[in-house]
PDB file of C-alpha atoms in Angstrom:
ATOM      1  CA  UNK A   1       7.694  14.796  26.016  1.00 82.00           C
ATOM      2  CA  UNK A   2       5.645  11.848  27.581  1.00 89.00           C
ATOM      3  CA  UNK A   3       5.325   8.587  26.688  1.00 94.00           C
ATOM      4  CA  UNK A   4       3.315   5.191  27.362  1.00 96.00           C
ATOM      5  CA  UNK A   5       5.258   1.707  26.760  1.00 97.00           C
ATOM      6  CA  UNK A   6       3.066  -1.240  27.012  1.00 98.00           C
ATOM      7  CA  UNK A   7       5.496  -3.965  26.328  1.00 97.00           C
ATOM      8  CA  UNK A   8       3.615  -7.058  25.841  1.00 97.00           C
ATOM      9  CA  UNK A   9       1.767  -7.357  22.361  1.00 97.00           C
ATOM     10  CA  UNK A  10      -0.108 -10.329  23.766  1.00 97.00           C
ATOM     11  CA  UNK A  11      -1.817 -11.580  26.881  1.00 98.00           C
ATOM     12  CA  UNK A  12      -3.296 -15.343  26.842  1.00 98.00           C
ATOM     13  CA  UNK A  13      -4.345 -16.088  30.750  1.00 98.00           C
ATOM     14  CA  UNK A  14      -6.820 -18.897  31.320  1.00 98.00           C
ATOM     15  CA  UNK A  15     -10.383 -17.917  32.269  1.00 98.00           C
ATOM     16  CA  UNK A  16     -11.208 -17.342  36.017  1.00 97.00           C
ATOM     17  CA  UNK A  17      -7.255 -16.686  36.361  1.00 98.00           C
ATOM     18  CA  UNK A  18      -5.986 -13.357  37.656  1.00 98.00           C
ATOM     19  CA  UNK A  19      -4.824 -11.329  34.775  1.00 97.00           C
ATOM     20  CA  UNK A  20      -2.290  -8.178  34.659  1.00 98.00           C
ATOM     21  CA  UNK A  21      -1.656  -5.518  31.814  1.00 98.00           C
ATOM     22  CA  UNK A  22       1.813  -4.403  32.009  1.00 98.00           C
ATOM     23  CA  UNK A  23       1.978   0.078  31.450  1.00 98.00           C
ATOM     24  CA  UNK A  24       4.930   1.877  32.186  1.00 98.00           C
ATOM     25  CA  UNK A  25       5.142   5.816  31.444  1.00 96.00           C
ATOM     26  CA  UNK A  26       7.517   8.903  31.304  1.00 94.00           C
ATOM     27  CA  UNK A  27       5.830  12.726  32.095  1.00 90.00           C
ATOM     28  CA  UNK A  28       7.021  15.592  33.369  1.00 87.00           C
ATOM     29  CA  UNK A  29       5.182  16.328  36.411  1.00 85.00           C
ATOM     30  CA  UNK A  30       2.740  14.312  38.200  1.00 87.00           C
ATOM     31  CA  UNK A  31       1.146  12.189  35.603  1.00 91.00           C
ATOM     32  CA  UNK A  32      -2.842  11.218  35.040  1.00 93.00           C
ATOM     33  CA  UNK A  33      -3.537   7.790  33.845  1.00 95.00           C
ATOM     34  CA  UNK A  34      -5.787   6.058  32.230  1.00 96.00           C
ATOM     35  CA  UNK A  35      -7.116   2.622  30.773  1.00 98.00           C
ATOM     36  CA  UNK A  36      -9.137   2.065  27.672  1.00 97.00           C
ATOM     37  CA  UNK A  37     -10.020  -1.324  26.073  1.00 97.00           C
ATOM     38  CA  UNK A  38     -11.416  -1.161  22.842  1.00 95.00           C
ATOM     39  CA  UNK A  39     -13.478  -4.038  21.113  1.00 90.00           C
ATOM     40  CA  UNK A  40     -13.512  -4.817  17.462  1.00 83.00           C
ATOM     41  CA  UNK A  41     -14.875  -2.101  15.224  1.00 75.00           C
ATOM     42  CA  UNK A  42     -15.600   0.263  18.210  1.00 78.00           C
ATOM     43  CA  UNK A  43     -14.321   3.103  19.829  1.00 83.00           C
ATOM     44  CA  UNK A  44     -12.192   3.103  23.257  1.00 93.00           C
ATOM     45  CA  UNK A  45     -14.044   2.905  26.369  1.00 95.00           C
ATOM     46  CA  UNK A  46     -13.337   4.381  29.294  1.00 95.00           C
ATOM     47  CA  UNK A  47     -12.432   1.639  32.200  1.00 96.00           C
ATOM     48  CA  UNK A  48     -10.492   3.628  35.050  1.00 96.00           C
ATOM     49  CA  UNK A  49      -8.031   6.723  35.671  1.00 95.00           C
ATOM     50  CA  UNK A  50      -5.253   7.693  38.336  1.00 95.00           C
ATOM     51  CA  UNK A  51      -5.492  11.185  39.419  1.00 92.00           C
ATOM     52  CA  UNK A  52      -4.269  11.588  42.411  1.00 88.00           C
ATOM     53  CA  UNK A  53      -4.180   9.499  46.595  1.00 88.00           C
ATOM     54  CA  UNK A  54      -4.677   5.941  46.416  1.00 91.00           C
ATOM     55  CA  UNK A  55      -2.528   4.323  44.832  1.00 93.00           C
ATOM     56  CA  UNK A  56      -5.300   1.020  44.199  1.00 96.00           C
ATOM     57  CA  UNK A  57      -7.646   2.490  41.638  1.00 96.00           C
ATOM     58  CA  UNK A  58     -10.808   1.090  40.557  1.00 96.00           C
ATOM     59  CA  UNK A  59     -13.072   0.474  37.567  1.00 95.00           C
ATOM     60  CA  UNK A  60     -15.580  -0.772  35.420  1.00 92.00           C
ATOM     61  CA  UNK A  61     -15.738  -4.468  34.822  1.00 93.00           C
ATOM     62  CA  UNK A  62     -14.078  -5.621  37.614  1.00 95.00           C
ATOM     63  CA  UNK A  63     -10.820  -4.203  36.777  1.00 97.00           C
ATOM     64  CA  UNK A  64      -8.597  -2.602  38.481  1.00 97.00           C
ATOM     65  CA  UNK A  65      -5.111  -0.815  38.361  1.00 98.00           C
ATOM     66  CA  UNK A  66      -1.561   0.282  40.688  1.00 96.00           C
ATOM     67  CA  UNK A  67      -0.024   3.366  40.322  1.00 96.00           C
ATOM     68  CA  UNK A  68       3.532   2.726  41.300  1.00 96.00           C
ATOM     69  CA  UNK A  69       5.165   5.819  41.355  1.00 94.00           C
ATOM     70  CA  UNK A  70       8.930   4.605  42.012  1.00 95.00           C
ATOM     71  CA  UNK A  71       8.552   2.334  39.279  1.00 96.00           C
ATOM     72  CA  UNK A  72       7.068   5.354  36.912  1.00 96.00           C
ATOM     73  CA  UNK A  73       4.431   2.112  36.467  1.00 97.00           C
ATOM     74  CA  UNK A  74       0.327   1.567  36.088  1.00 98.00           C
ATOM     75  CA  UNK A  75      -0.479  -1.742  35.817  1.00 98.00           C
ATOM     76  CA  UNK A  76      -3.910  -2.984  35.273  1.00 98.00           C
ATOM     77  CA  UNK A  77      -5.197  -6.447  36.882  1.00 98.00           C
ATOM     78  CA  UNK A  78      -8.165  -8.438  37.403  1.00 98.00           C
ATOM     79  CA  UNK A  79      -8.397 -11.103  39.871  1.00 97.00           C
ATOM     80  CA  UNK A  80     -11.089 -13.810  37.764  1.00 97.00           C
ATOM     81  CA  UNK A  81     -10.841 -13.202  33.909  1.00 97.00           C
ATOM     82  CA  UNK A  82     -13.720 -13.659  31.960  1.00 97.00           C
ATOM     83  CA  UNK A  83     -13.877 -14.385  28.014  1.00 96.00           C
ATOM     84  CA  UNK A  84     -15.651 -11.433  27.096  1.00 95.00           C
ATOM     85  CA  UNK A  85     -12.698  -9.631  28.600  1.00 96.00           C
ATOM     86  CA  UNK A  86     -10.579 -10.282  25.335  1.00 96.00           C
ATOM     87  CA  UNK A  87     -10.160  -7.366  23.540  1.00 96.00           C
ATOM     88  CA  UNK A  88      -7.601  -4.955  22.781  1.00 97.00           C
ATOM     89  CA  UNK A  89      -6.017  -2.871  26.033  1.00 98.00           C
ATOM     90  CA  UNK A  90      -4.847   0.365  25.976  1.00 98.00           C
ATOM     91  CA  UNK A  91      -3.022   2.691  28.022  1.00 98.00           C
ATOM     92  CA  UNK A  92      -2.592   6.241  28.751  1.00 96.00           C
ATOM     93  CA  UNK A  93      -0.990   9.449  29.977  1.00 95.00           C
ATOM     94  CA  UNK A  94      -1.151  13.149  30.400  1.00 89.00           C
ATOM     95  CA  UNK A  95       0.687  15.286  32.354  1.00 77.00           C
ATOM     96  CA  UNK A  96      -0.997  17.859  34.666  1.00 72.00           C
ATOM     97  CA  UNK A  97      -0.455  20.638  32.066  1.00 75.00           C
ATOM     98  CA  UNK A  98      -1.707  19.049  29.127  1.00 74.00           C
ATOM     99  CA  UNK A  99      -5.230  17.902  27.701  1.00 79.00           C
ATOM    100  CA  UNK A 100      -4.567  15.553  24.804  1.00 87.00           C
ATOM    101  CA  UNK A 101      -3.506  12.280  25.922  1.00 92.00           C
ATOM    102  CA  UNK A 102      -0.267  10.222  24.750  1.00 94.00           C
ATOM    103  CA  UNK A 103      -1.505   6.358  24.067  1.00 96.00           C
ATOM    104  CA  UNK A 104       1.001   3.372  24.272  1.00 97.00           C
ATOM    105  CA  UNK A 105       0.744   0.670  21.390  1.00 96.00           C
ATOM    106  CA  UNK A 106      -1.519  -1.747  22.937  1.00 97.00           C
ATOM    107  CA  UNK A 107      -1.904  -5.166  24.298  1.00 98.00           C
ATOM    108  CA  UNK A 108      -4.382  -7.864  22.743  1.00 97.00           C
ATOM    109  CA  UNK A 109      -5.757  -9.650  26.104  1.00 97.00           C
ATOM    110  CA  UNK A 110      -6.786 -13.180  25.038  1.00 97.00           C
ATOM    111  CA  UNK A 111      -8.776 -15.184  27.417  1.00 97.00           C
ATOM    112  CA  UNK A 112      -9.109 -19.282  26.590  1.00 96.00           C
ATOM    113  CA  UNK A 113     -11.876 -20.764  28.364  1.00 95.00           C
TER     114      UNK A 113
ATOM    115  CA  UNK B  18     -27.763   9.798  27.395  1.00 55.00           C
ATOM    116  CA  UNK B  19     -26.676   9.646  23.864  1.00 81.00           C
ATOM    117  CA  UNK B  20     -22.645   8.983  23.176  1.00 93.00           C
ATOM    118  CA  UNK B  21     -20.093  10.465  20.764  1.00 96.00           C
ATOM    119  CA  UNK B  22     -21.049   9.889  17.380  1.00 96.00           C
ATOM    120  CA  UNK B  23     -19.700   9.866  14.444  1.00 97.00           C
ATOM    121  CA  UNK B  24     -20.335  10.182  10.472  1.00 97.00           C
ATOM    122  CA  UNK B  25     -19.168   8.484   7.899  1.00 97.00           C
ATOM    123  CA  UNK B  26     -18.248   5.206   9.539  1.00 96.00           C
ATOM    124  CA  UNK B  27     -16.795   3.967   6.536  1.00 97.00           C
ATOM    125  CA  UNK B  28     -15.166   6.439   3.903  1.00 98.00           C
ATOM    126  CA  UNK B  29     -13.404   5.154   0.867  1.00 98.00           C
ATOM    127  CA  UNK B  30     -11.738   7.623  -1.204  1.00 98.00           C
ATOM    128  CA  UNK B  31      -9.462   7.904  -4.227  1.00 98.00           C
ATOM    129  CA  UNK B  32      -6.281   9.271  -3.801  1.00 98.00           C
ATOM    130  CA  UNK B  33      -6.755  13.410  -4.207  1.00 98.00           C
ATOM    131  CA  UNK B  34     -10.124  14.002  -3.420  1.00 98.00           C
ATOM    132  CA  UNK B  35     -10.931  15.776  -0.460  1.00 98.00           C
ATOM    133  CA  UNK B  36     -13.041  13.918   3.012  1.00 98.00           C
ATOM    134  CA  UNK B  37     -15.086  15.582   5.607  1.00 98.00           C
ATOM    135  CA  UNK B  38     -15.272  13.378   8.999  1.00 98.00           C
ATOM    136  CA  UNK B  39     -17.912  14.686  11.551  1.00 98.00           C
ATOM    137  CA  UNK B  40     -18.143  14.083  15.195  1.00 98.00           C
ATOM    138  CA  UNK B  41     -21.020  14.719  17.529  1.00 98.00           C
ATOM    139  CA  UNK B  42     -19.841  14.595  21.149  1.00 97.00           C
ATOM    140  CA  UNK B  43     -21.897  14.208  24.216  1.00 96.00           C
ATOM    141  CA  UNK B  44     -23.885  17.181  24.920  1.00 94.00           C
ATOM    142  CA  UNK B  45     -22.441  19.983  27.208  1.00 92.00           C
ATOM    143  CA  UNK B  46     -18.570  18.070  26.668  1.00 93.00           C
ATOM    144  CA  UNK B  47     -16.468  21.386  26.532  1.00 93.00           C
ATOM    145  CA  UNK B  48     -13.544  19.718  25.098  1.00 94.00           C
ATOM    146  CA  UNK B  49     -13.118  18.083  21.904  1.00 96.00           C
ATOM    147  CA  UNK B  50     -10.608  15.675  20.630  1.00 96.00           C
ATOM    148  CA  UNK B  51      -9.566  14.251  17.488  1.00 97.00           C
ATOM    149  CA  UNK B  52      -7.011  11.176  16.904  1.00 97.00           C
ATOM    150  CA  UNK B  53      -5.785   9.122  14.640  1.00 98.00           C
ATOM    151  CA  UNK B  54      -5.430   5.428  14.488  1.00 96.00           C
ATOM    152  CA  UNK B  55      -2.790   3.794  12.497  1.00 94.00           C
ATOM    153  CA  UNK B  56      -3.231  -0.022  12.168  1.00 90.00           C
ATOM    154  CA  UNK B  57      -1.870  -1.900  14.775  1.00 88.00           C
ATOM    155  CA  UNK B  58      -1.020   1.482  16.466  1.00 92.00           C
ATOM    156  CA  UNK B  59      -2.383   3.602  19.618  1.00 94.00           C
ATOM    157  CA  UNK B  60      -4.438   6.313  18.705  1.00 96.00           C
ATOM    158  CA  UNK B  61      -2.230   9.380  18.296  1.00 96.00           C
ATOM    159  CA  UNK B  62      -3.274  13.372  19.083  1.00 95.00           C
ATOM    160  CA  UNK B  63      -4.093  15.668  15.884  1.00 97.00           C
ATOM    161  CA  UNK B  64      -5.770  18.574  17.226  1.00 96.00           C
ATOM    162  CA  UNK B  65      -8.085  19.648  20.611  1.00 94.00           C
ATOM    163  CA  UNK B  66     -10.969  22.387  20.790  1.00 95.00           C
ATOM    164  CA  UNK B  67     -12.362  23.629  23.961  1.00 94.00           C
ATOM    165  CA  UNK B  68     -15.877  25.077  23.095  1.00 95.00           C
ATOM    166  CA  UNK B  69     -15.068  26.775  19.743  1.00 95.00           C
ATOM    167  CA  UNK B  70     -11.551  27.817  20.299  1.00 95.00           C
ATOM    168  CA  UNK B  71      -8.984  25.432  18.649  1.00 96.00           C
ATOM    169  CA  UNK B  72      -6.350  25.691  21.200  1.00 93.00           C
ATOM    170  CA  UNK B  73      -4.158  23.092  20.245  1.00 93.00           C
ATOM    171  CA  UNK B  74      -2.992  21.273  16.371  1.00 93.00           C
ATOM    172  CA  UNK B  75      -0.182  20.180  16.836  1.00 93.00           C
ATOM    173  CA  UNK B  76      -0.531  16.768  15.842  1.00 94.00           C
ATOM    174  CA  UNK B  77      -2.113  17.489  12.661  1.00 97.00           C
ATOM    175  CA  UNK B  78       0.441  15.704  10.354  1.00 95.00           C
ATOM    176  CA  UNK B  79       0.045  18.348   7.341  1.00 95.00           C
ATOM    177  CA  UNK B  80      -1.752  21.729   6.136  1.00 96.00           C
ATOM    178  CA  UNK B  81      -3.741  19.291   4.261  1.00 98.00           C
ATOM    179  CA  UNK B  82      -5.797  18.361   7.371  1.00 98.00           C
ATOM    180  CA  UNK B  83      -7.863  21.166   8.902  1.00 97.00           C
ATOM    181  CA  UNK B  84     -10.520  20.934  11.737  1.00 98.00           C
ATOM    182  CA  UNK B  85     -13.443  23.526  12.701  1.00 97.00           C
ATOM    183  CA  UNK B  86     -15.579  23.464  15.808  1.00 97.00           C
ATOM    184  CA  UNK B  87     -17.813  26.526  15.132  1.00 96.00           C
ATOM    185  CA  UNK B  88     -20.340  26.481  17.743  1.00 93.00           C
ATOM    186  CA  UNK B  89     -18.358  24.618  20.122  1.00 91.00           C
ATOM    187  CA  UNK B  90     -20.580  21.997  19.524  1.00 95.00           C
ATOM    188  CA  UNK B  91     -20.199  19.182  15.936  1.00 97.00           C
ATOM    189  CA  UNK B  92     -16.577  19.271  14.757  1.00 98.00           C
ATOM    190  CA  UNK B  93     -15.905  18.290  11.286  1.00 98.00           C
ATOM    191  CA  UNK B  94     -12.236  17.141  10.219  1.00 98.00           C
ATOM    192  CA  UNK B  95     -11.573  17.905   6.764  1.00 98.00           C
ATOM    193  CA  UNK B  96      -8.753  16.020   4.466  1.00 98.00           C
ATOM    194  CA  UNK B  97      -7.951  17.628   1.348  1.00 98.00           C
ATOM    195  CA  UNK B  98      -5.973  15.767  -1.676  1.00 98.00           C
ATOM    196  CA  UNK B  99      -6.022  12.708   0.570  1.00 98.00           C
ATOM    197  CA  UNK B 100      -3.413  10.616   0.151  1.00 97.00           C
ATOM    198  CA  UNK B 101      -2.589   6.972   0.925  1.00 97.00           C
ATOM    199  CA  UNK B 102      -0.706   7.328   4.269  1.00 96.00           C
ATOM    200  CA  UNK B 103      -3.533   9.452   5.519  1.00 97.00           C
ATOM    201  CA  UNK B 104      -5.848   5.555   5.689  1.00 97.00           C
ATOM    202  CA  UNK B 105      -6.289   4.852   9.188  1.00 97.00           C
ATOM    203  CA  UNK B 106      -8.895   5.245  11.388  1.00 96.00           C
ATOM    204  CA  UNK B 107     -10.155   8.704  12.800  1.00 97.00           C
ATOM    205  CA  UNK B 108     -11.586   9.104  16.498  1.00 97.00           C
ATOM    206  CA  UNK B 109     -13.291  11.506  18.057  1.00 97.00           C
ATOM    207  CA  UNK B 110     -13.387  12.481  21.686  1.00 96.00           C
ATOM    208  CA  UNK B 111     -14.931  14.841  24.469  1.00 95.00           C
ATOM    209  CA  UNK B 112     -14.860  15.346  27.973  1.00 93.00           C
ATOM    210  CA  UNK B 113     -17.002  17.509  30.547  1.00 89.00           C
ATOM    211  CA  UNK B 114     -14.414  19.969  31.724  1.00 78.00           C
ATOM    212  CA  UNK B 115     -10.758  21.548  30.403  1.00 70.00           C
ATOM    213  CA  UNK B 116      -8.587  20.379  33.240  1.00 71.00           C
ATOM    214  CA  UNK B 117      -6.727  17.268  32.504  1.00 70.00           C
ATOM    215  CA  UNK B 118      -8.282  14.951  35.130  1.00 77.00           C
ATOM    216  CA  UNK B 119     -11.306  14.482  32.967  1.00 85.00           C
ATOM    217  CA  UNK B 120     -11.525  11.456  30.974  1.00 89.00           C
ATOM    218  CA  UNK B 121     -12.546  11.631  27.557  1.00 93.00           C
ATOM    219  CA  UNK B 122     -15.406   9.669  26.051  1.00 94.00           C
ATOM    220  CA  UNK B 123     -14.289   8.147  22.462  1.00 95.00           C
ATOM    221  CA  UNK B 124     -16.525   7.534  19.435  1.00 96.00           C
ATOM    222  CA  UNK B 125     -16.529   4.620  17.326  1.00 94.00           C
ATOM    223  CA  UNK B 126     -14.340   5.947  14.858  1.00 95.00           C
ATOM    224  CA  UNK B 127     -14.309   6.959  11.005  1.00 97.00           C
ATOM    225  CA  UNK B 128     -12.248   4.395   8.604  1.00 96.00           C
ATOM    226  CA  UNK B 129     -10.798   5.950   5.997  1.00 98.00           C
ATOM    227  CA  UNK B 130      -9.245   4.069   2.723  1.00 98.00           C
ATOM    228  CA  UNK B 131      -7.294   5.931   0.449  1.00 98.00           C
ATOM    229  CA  UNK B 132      -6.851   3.736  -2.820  1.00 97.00           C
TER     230      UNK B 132
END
């Protein structure tokens, strides 16, 4: 079975600081990952995925992500955080097999300005 | 181009009576997704379609919940004698292609109160 553990509810980083969203997971297999951040009363969008060679991966927005393979981990980052980047951050596997996706709980990114 | 969408947004419904959801994906998506979305939770997988075929419902939590997808195009999600711990929030997804790699494109969601 796979899994996604995202183990900080909350992030509160200052604006124009570098932020980081802390994903670990557990698959069988090579894993793909992926980020979604989802804003109040909307659906998840899509910000970046890890398929497969570099391990530096990135996205919409500005952010960007690490595979760390050792450390089963998939960490996303941004290096100037904006206030519109509050919102709720999620994070995602699937194993090369598989379709649906496995989601961890979430992390509320709050950013003061 | 046009994103997933999806019908009711809102859906209040008294305990027992039965829901339809539907979902519109992006045109020419060959896969189809539907989770669900506990408060305060991560969405988790009910069931998957690719084209018309439901290949995969294992996440559906009871026979009460059954999904159809018959032109491989709108999927409706159907909820008979709903009951309270079936409120949460329904999403739909699709992607372009079958293989895993392909990320999936989420609607905004149906919310669904069972009172």
């Amino acid at each position: 079975a796979q899994s996604v553990a995202q183990p900080e509810d909350q992030v509160n980083v200052a604006e124009g600081n570098p932020l980081t969203v802390k994903c670990t997971y557990s698959v069988s297999g090579n894993p793909y990952l992926f980020w979604y951040v989802q804003y109040p009363n909307r659906g998840l969008q899509f910000l970046l995925k890890y398929i497969t060679g570099d391990n530096l991966v990135k996205g919409s927005y500005g952010f960007e992500a690490e595979f760390n393979k050792s450390q089963t981990s998939f960490h996303l980052k941004k290096p100037s955080a904006l206030v519109s980047d509050s919102a709720l951050y999620f994070c995602a596997v699937r194993d090369t097999t598989g379709r649906a996706l496995t989601f961890g709980s979430g992390t509320r990114l709050q950013v003061q300005p | 181009g046009a994103g997933v969408s999806q019908s009711p947004r809102y859906k209040v419904a008294k305990r027992g009576q039965d829901v339809a959801l539907r979902c519109d994906p992006i045109s020419g998506h060959v896969s189809l997704f539907w989770y669900q979305q506990a408060l305060g939770q991560g969405p988790e997988f009910l069931t998957y379609f690719q084209n018309e075929a439901q290949l995969d419902k294992s996440g559906l939590p009871s026979d009460r919940f059954f999904a159809e997808r018959p032109e491989g195009s709108v999927s409706t999600l159907k909820i008979q004698r709903t009951q309270q711990e079936d409120s949460a929030v329904y999403l739909c997804a699709s992607s372009w292609g079958q293989q895993g790699a392909y990320e999936q494109y989420f609607g905004p969601g149906t919310r669904l109160t069972v009172t």
